[in-house]
């Protein structure tokens, strides 16, 4: 299902973070959202996923208005996301982190009562697919930053979202793990999942994206395939300050 916003606006005091952002991210594609620091990318993700409330404008997913829905309702509708700073439970094992991500009642619900074998097997499956099954009984605080990013993503995927928003998946990740993330995104997209990726690593963006939207000062200034974006004068001007 497509994710779209119309005239989305958000200000923090006198600072305008989103200034009439009208965007449609294409279903079934690997979309990227790029732009210089302070261009509104993470604020956009936060408004779309209900983490903060936009001042005005609309957010739709699959044609349904989700503008005022709570984060958990948006997640249940099929939109999952990661964060710039990993959101994992540091004193919980990898397995418990993944289980807690989808159990009703959050952490307490995730750890209460007998575990269902099918659910545990599915959690193990995601840990294996992301290449961190060897960390299954390791607490998150004892993992590297890149491993924590993979763990967070495993928790998101445990919810089986149709659309996944990744906020700077390459940040602080070593090249080997970055290659693993890129391959995983391509494979999951081939299986039918839509992606929207906020990222500053242009090598990653240009290599995996089908469609790129460029933000500057809280609004889109260009969009299209990588071949057009890399030579667009408006994009070069936004990044280079010309």
PDB file of C-alpha atoms in Angstrom:
ATOM      1  CA  UNK A   1       0.000   0.000   0.000  1.00  0.00           C
ATOM      2  CA  UNK A   2       1.240   3.469  -0.809  1.00  0.00           C
ATOM      3  CA  UNK A   3       2.219   5.925   1.912  1.00  0.00           C
ATOM      4  CA  UNK A   4       1.409   9.548   1.133  1.00  0.00           C
ATOM      5  CA  UNK A   5       1.228  12.963   2.757  1.00  0.00           C
ATOM      6  CA  UNK A   6      -0.471  16.140   1.617  1.00  0.00           C
ATOM      7  CA  UNK A   7       0.645  19.601   2.804  1.00  0.00           C
ATOM      8  CA  UNK A   8       2.204  18.185   5.977  1.00  0.00           C
ATOM      9  CA  UNK A   9       3.413  20.951   8.296  1.00  0.00           C
ATOM     10  CA  UNK A  10       5.217  20.952  11.628  1.00  0.00           C
ATOM     11  CA  UNK A  11       6.944  23.748  13.528  1.00  0.00           C
ATOM     12  CA  UNK A  12       8.821  23.704  16.817  1.00  0.00           C
ATOM     13  CA  UNK A  13       8.422  27.204  18.172  1.00  0.00           C
ATOM     14  CA  UNK A  14       9.729  29.469  15.449  1.00  0.00           C
ATOM     15  CA  UNK A  15      11.567  26.692  13.618  1.00  0.00           C
ATOM     16  CA  UNK A  16       9.651  25.216  10.683  1.00  0.00           C
ATOM     17  CA  UNK A  17      10.605  21.554  10.284  1.00  0.00           C
ATOM     18  CA  UNK A  18       8.010  20.590   7.673  1.00  0.00           C
ATOM     19  CA  UNK A  19       6.683  23.211   5.296  1.00  0.00           C
ATOM     20  CA  UNK A  20       3.879  21.728   3.224  1.00  0.00           C
ATOM     21  CA  UNK A  21       5.379  18.302   2.440  1.00  0.00           C
ATOM     22  CA  UNK A  22       3.329  16.576  -0.248  1.00  0.00           C
ATOM     23  CA  UNK A  23       4.867  13.207  -1.094  1.00  0.00           C
ATOM     24  CA  UNK A  24       3.830   9.771  -2.308  1.00  0.00           C
ATOM     25  CA  UNK A  25       6.106   6.821  -1.672  1.00  0.00           C
ATOM     26  CA  UNK A  26       5.553   4.064  -4.164  1.00  0.00           C
ATOM     27  CA  UNK A  27       4.176   0.708  -3.131  1.00  0.00           C
ATOM     28  CA  UNK A  28       6.447  -2.250  -3.710  1.00  0.00           C
ATOM     29  CA  UNK A  29       9.527  -0.082  -4.207  1.00  0.00           C
ATOM     30  CA  UNK A  30      12.667   0.781  -2.287  1.00  0.00           C
ATOM     31  CA  UNK A  31      12.131   4.492  -1.742  1.00  0.00           C
ATOM     32  CA  UNK A  32      14.745   6.811  -0.270  1.00  0.00           C
ATOM     33  CA  UNK A  33      14.231  10.131   1.500  1.00  0.00           C
ATOM     34  CA  UNK A  34      17.396  12.216   1.420  1.00  0.00           C
ATOM     35  CA  UNK A  35      18.415  15.792   2.113  1.00  0.00           C
ATOM     36  CA  UNK A  36      20.894  17.873   4.094  1.00  0.00           C
ATOM     37  CA  UNK A  37      20.869  17.886   7.891  1.00  0.00           C
ATOM     38  CA  UNK A  38      17.886  19.815   9.211  1.00  0.00           C
ATOM     39  CA  UNK A  39      15.789  19.311   6.092  1.00  0.00           C
ATOM     40  CA  UNK A  40      12.958  17.611   8.026  1.00  0.00           C
ATOM     41  CA  UNK A  41      13.478  13.949   7.211  1.00  0.00           C
ATOM     42  CA  UNK A  42      13.223  12.478  10.713  1.00  0.00           C
ATOM     43  CA  UNK A  43      10.434  14.894  11.640  1.00  0.00           C
ATOM     44  CA  UNK A  44       8.600  13.580   8.597  1.00  0.00           C
ATOM     45  CA  UNK A  45       9.029   9.982   9.792  1.00  0.00           C
ATOM     46  CA  UNK A  46       7.873  10.976  13.280  1.00  0.00           C
ATOM     47  CA  UNK A  47       4.713  12.619  11.954  1.00  0.00           C
ATOM     48  CA  UNK A  48       3.927   9.748   9.587  1.00  0.00           C
ATOM     49  CA  UNK A  49       4.276   7.129  12.327  1.00  0.00           C
ATOM     50  CA  UNK A  50       2.355   9.099  14.969  1.00  0.00           C
ATOM     51  CA  UNK A  51       5.352   9.763  17.218  1.00  0.00           C
ATOM     52  CA  UNK A  52       4.572  13.474  17.013  1.00  0.00           C
ATOM     53  CA  UNK A  53       1.456  15.210  15.727  1.00  0.00           C
ATOM     54  CA  UNK A  54       1.671  17.376  12.637  1.00  0.00           C
ATOM     55  CA  UNK A  55       0.305  20.921  12.900  1.00  0.00           C
ATOM     56  CA  UNK A  56      -1.688  20.417   9.695  1.00  0.00           C
ATOM     57  CA  UNK A  57      -1.888  18.240   6.621  1.00  0.00           C
ATOM     58  CA  UNK A  58      -2.831  14.611   6.109  1.00  0.00           C
ATOM     59  CA  UNK A  59      -1.118  11.224   6.137  1.00  0.00           C
ATOM     60  CA  UNK A  60      -2.694   8.319   4.276  1.00  0.00           C
ATOM     61  CA  UNK A  61      -1.702   4.684   4.032  1.00  0.00           C
ATOM     62  CA  UNK A  62      -3.379   2.545   1.418  1.00  0.00           C
ATOM     63  CA  UNK A  63      -5.910   5.331   0.952  1.00  0.00           C
ATOM     64  CA  UNK A  64      -6.877   5.381   4.657  1.00  0.00           C
ATOM     65  CA  UNK A  65      -6.337   8.536   6.699  1.00  0.00           C
ATOM     66  CA  UNK A  66      -3.942   7.726   9.555  1.00  0.00           C
ATOM     67  CA  UNK A  67      -3.066  11.333  10.447  1.00  0.00           C
ATOM     68  CA  UNK A  68      -4.405  11.209  14.010  1.00  0.00           C
ATOM     69  CA  UNK A  69      -3.797   7.559  14.787  1.00  0.00           C
ATOM     70  CA  UNK A  70      -1.557   6.447  17.645  1.00  0.00           C
ATOM     71  CA  UNK A  71       1.824   4.846  16.865  1.00  0.00           C
ATOM     72  CA  UNK A  72       0.661   1.344  17.844  1.00  0.00           C
ATOM     73  CA  UNK A  73      -2.383   1.647  15.555  1.00  0.00           C
ATOM     74  CA  UNK A  74      -0.209   2.739  12.649  1.00  0.00           C
ATOM     75  CA  UNK A  75       2.116  -0.187  13.308  1.00  0.00           C
ATOM     76  CA  UNK A  76      -0.856  -2.573  13.316  1.00  0.00           C
ATOM     77  CA  UNK A  77      -1.969  -1.078  10.005  1.00  0.00           C
ATOM     78  CA  UNK A  78       1.299  -2.297   8.487  1.00  0.00           C
ATOM     79  CA  UNK A  79       3.884   0.464   8.925  1.00  0.00           C
ATOM     80  CA  UNK A  80       7.014  -0.455  10.896  1.00  0.00           C
ATOM     81  CA  UNK A  81      10.045   1.731  11.574  1.00  0.00           C
ATOM     82  CA  UNK A  82      13.506   1.897  13.047  1.00  0.00           C
ATOM     83  CA  UNK A  83      15.152   4.928  14.659  1.00  0.00           C
ATOM     84  CA  UNK A  84      18.419   6.834  14.295  1.00  0.00           C
ATOM     85  CA  UNK A  85      19.284   5.803  17.839  1.00  0.00           C
ATOM     86  CA  UNK A  86      18.497   2.124  18.333  1.00  0.00           C
ATOM     87  CA  UNK A  87      15.491   1.385  20.504  1.00  0.00           C
ATOM     88  CA  UNK A  88      16.333  -1.926  22.120  1.00  0.00           C
ATOM     89  CA  UNK A  89      16.085  -3.135  25.708  1.00  0.00           C
ATOM     90  CA  UNK A  90      19.736  -3.225  26.834  1.00  0.00           C
ATOM     91  CA  UNK A  91      19.339  -5.759  29.658  1.00  0.00           C
ATOM     92  CA  UNK A  92      17.226  -8.181  27.639  1.00  0.00           C
ATOM     93  CA  UNK A  93      18.529 -10.926  25.369  1.00  0.00           C
ATOM     94  CA  UNK A  94      18.221 -10.764  21.616  1.00  0.00           C
ATOM     95  CA  UNK A  95      15.402 -13.295  21.669  1.00  0.00           C
ATOM     96  CA  UNK A  96      13.433 -11.446  24.357  1.00  0.00           C
ATOM     97  CA  UNK A  97      13.912  -8.144  22.516  1.00  0.00           C
ATOM     98  CA  UNK A  98      12.357  -9.568  19.371  1.00  0.00           C
ATOM     99  CA  UNK A  99       9.494 -11.205  21.271  1.00  0.00           C
ATOM    100  CA  UNK A 100       8.766  -8.052  23.298  1.00  0.00           C
ATOM    101  CA  UNK A 101       8.502  -6.022  20.094  1.00  0.00           C
ATOM    102  CA  UNK A 102       5.233  -7.700  19.142  1.00  0.00           C
ATOM    103  CA  UNK A 103       3.689  -9.058  22.353  1.00  0.00           C
ATOM    104  CA  UNK A 104       0.643  -7.166  23.677  1.00  0.00           C
ATOM    105  CA  UNK A 105       1.514  -5.125  26.730  1.00  0.00           C
ATOM    106  CA  UNK A 106       5.059  -4.257  25.663  1.00  0.00           C
ATOM    107  CA  UNK A 107       7.893  -5.611  27.794  1.00  0.00           C
ATOM    108  CA  UNK A 108       5.742  -7.035  30.567  1.00  0.00           C
ATOM    109  CA  UNK A 109       3.401  -8.642  28.071  1.00  0.00           C
ATOM    110  CA  UNK A 110       6.328  -9.948  26.070  1.00  0.00           C
ATOM    111  CA  UNK A 111       7.809 -11.756  29.048  1.00  0.00           C
ATOM    112  CA  UNK A 112       4.640 -12.867  30.860  1.00  0.00           C
ATOM    113  CA  UNK A 113       3.434 -16.456  30.712  1.00  0.00           C
ATOM    114  CA  UNK A 114       4.548 -19.420  28.669  1.00  0.00           C
ATOM    115  CA  UNK A 115       6.069 -18.688  25.275  1.00  0.00           C
ATOM    116  CA  UNK A 116       4.305 -20.047  22.243  1.00  0.00           C
ATOM    117  CA  UNK A 117       6.664 -22.291  20.308  1.00  0.00           C
ATOM    118  CA  UNK A 118       5.615 -20.939  16.908  1.00  0.00           C
ATOM    119  CA  UNK A 119       6.284 -17.383  18.015  1.00  0.00           C
ATOM    120  CA  UNK A 120       9.703 -18.247  19.422  1.00  0.00           C
ATOM    121  CA  UNK A 121      10.569 -20.119  16.239  1.00  0.00           C
ATOM    122  CA  UNK A 122       9.566 -17.107  14.163  1.00  0.00           C
ATOM    123  CA  UNK A 123      11.724 -14.824  16.312  1.00  0.00           C
ATOM    124  CA  UNK A 124      14.643 -17.212  15.923  1.00  0.00           C
ATOM    125  CA  UNK A 125      14.018 -17.210  12.190  1.00  0.00           C
ATOM    126  CA  UNK A 126      14.372 -13.437  11.940  1.00  0.00           C
ATOM    127  CA  UNK A 127      17.512 -13.447  14.058  1.00  0.00           C
ATOM    128  CA  UNK A 128      18.940 -16.101  11.762  1.00  0.00           C
ATOM    129  CA  UNK A 129      17.975 -14.237   8.630  1.00  0.00           C
ATOM    130  CA  UNK A 130      19.683 -11.081   9.895  1.00  0.00           C
ATOM    131  CA  UNK A 131      22.795 -13.087  10.751  1.00  0.00           C
ATOM    132  CA  UNK A 132      22.714 -12.574  14.509  1.00  0.00           C
ATOM    133  CA  UNK A 133      21.336 -15.918  15.637  1.00  0.00           C
ATOM    134  CA  UNK A 134      24.598 -16.511  17.528  1.00  0.00           C
ATOM    135  CA  UNK A 135      23.581 -13.609  19.812  1.00  0.00           C
ATOM    136  CA  UNK A 136      20.208 -15.090  20.732  1.00  0.00           C
ATOM    137  CA  UNK A 137      21.011 -15.349  24.461  1.00  0.00           C
ATOM    138  CA  UNK A 138      23.230 -12.252  24.638  1.00  0.00           C
ATOM    139  CA  UNK A 139      21.943  -9.065  26.272  1.00  0.00           C
ATOM    140  CA  UNK A 140      21.633  -6.156  23.840  1.00  0.00           C
ATOM    141  CA  UNK A 141      24.010  -3.991  25.907  1.00  0.00           C
ATOM    142  CA  UNK A 142      26.808  -6.433  25.095  1.00  0.00           C
ATOM    143  CA  UNK A 143      26.328  -6.125  21.325  1.00  0.00           C
ATOM    144  CA  UNK A 144      28.028  -3.759  18.908  1.00  0.00           C
ATOM    145  CA  UNK A 145      26.123  -0.759  17.549  1.00  0.00           C
ATOM    146  CA  UNK A 146      25.649  -2.480  14.212  1.00  0.00           C
ATOM    147  CA  UNK A 147      24.355  -5.637  15.870  1.00  0.00           C
ATOM    148  CA  UNK A 148      21.885  -3.564  17.879  1.00  0.00           C
ATOM    149  CA  UNK A 149      20.638  -2.008  14.646  1.00  0.00           C
ATOM    150  CA  UNK A 150      20.067  -5.472  13.202  1.00  0.00           C
ATOM    151  CA  UNK A 151      18.307  -6.508  16.421  1.00  0.00           C
ATOM    152  CA  UNK A 152      15.999  -3.506  16.259  1.00  0.00           C
ATOM    153  CA  UNK A 153      15.186  -4.352  12.642  1.00  0.00           C
ATOM    154  CA  UNK A 154      14.443  -7.956  13.609  1.00  0.00           C
ATOM    155  CA  UNK A 155      11.903  -6.680  16.131  1.00  0.00           C
ATOM    156  CA  UNK A 156      10.266  -4.514  13.486  1.00  0.00           C
ATOM    157  CA  UNK A 157      10.109  -7.389  10.997  1.00  0.00           C
ATOM    158  CA  UNK A 158       8.598  -9.643  13.661  1.00  0.00           C
ATOM    159  CA  UNK A 159       5.486  -7.491  13.326  1.00  0.00           C
ATOM    160  CA  UNK A 160       5.301  -8.424   9.607  1.00  0.00           C
ATOM    161  CA  UNK A 161       4.878  -4.840   8.333  1.00  0.00           C
ATOM    162  CA  UNK A 162       4.051  -4.333   4.662  1.00  0.00           C
ATOM    163  CA  UNK A 163       5.957  -1.031   4.720  1.00  0.00           C
ATOM    164  CA  UNK A 164       9.223  -0.490   6.581  1.00  0.00           C
ATOM    165  CA  UNK A 165      10.710   2.928   7.375  1.00  0.00           C
ATOM    166  CA  UNK A 166      14.444   2.831   8.097  1.00  0.00           C
ATOM    167  CA  UNK A 167      15.994   5.902   9.720  1.00  0.00           C
ATOM    168  CA  UNK A 168      19.711   5.999   8.895  1.00  0.00           C
ATOM    169  CA  UNK A 169      20.373   2.234   8.842  1.00  0.00           C
ATOM    170  CA  UNK A 170      23.993   2.838   7.772  1.00  0.00           C
ATOM    171  CA  UNK A 171      24.859   5.167  10.657  1.00  0.00           C
ATOM    172  CA  UNK A 172      27.766   3.753  12.669  1.00  0.00           C
ATOM    173  CA  UNK A 173      27.619   0.389  10.898  1.00  0.00           C
ATOM    174  CA  UNK A 174      30.751  -1.325   9.579  1.00  0.00           C
ATOM    175  CA  UNK A 175      30.940  -2.197   5.844  1.00  0.00           C
ATOM    176  CA  UNK A 176      30.252  -5.910   6.338  1.00  0.00           C
ATOM    177  CA  UNK A 177      27.042  -5.288   8.291  1.00  0.00           C
ATOM    178  CA  UNK A 178      26.059  -2.555   5.843  1.00  0.00           C
ATOM    179  CA  UNK A 179      26.300  -5.012   2.961  1.00  0.00           C
ATOM    180  CA  UNK A 180      24.109  -7.407   4.939  1.00  0.00           C
ATOM    181  CA  UNK A 181      21.478  -4.696   5.488  1.00  0.00           C
ATOM    182  CA  UNK A 182      21.512  -3.753   1.806  1.00  0.00           C
ATOM    183  CA  UNK A 183      21.091  -7.361   0.719  1.00  0.00           C
ATOM    184  CA  UNK A 184      18.294  -7.927   3.224  1.00  0.00           C
ATOM    185  CA  UNK A 185      16.400  -4.841   2.039  1.00  0.00           C
ATOM    186  CA  UNK A 186      16.635  -6.000  -1.572  1.00  0.00           C
ATOM    187  CA  UNK A 187      15.476  -9.516  -0.673  1.00  0.00           C
ATOM    188  CA  UNK A 188      12.543  -8.347   1.454  1.00  0.00           C
ATOM    189  CA  UNK A 189      11.510  -5.909  -1.254  1.00  0.00           C
ATOM    190  CA  UNK A 190      11.569  -8.731  -3.798  1.00  0.00           C
ATOM    191  CA  UNK A 191       9.193 -10.594  -1.467  1.00  0.00           C
ATOM    192  CA  UNK A 192       6.744  -7.691  -1.563  1.00  0.00           C
ATOM    193  CA  UNK A 193       7.692  -5.268   1.223  1.00  0.00           C
ATOM    194  CA  UNK A 194       7.858  -1.549   0.575  1.00  0.00           C
ATOM    195  CA  UNK A 195      10.745   0.452   2.028  1.00  0.00           C
ATOM    196  CA  UNK A 196      11.303   4.130   2.758  1.00  0.00           C
ATOM    197  CA  UNK A 197      14.885   4.826   3.819  1.00  0.00           C
ATOM    198  CA  UNK A 198      16.307   8.012   5.324  1.00  0.00           C
ATOM    199  CA  UNK A 199      20.030   7.855   4.749  1.00  0.00           C
ATOM    200  CA  UNK A 200      23.141  10.009   4.266  1.00  0.00           C
ATOM    201  CA  UNK A 201      25.256   7.224   2.759  1.00  0.00           C
ATOM    202  CA  UNK A 202      24.789   8.055  -0.915  1.00  0.00           C
ATOM    203  CA  UNK A 203      26.529   4.891  -2.100  1.00  0.00           C
ATOM    204  CA  UNK A 204      23.880   2.825  -0.324  1.00  0.00           C
ATOM    205  CA  UNK A 205      21.026   5.064  -1.475  1.00  0.00           C
ATOM    206  CA  UNK A 206      22.054   5.043  -5.116  1.00  0.00           C
ATOM    207  CA  UNK A 207      22.737   1.307  -5.159  1.00  0.00           C
ATOM    208  CA  UNK A 208      19.468   0.008  -3.698  1.00  0.00           C
ATOM    209  CA  UNK A 209      16.798   2.671  -4.298  1.00  0.00           C
ATOM    210  CA  UNK A 210      14.200   2.624  -7.065  1.00  0.00           C
ATOM    211  CA  UNK A 211      12.757   6.032  -6.236  1.00  0.00           C
ATOM    212  CA  UNK A 212      14.308   8.956  -4.366  1.00  0.00           C
ATOM    213  CA  UNK A 213      12.638  11.991  -2.788  1.00  0.00           C
ATOM    214  CA  UNK A 214      14.859  14.919  -1.841  1.00  0.00           C
ATOM    215  CA  UNK A 215      13.933  17.269   1.005  1.00  0.00           C
ATOM    216  CA  UNK A 216      15.233  20.759   1.614  1.00  0.00           C
ATOM    217  CA  UNK A 217      13.891  23.107   4.288  1.00  0.00           C
ATOM    218  CA  UNK A 218      10.962  20.871   5.113  1.00  0.00           C
ATOM    219  CA  UNK A 219       9.609  20.176   1.671  1.00  0.00           C
ATOM    220  CA  UNK A 220      10.384  18.013  -1.377  1.00  0.00           C
ATOM    221  CA  UNK A 221      12.431  19.709  -4.089  1.00  0.00           C
ATOM    222  CA  UNK A 222      13.015  16.753  -6.412  1.00  0.00           C
ATOM    223  CA  UNK A 223      12.089  13.118  -6.921  1.00  0.00           C
ATOM    224  CA  UNK A 224      12.850  10.376  -9.368  1.00  0.00           C
ATOM    225  CA  UNK A 225      15.197   7.454 -10.033  1.00  0.00           C
ATOM    226  CA  UNK A 226      18.838   7.611  -8.912  1.00  0.00           C
ATOM    227  CA  UNK A 227      20.025   8.356 -12.450  1.00  0.00           C
ATOM    228  CA  UNK A 228      18.112  11.653 -12.441  1.00  0.00           C
ATOM    229  CA  UNK A 229      18.632  12.640  -8.806  1.00  0.00           C
ATOM    230  CA  UNK A 230      22.435  12.412  -8.927  1.00  0.00           C
ATOM    231  CA  UNK A 231      22.564  15.109 -11.643  1.00  0.00           C
ATOM    232  CA  UNK A 232      19.630  17.313 -10.576  1.00  0.00           C
ATOM    233  CA  UNK A 233      20.831  20.912 -10.107  1.00  0.00           C
ATOM    234  CA  UNK A 234      18.308  21.551  -7.321  1.00  0.00           C
ATOM    235  CA  UNK A 235      19.668  18.580  -5.390  1.00  0.00           C
ATOM    236  CA  UNK A 236      23.271  19.615  -5.896  1.00  0.00           C
ATOM    237  CA  UNK A 237      22.366  23.141  -4.794  1.00  0.00           C
ATOM    238  CA  UNK A 238      20.684  21.911  -1.604  1.00  0.00           C
ATOM    239  CA  UNK A 239      23.682  19.788  -0.637  1.00  0.00           C
ATOM    240  CA  UNK A 240      26.373  22.219  -1.724  1.00  0.00           C
ATOM    241  CA  UNK A 241      24.615  25.407  -0.650  1.00  0.00           C
ATOM    242  CA  UNK A 242      24.649  27.022  -4.094  1.00  0.00           C
TER     243      UNK A 242
END
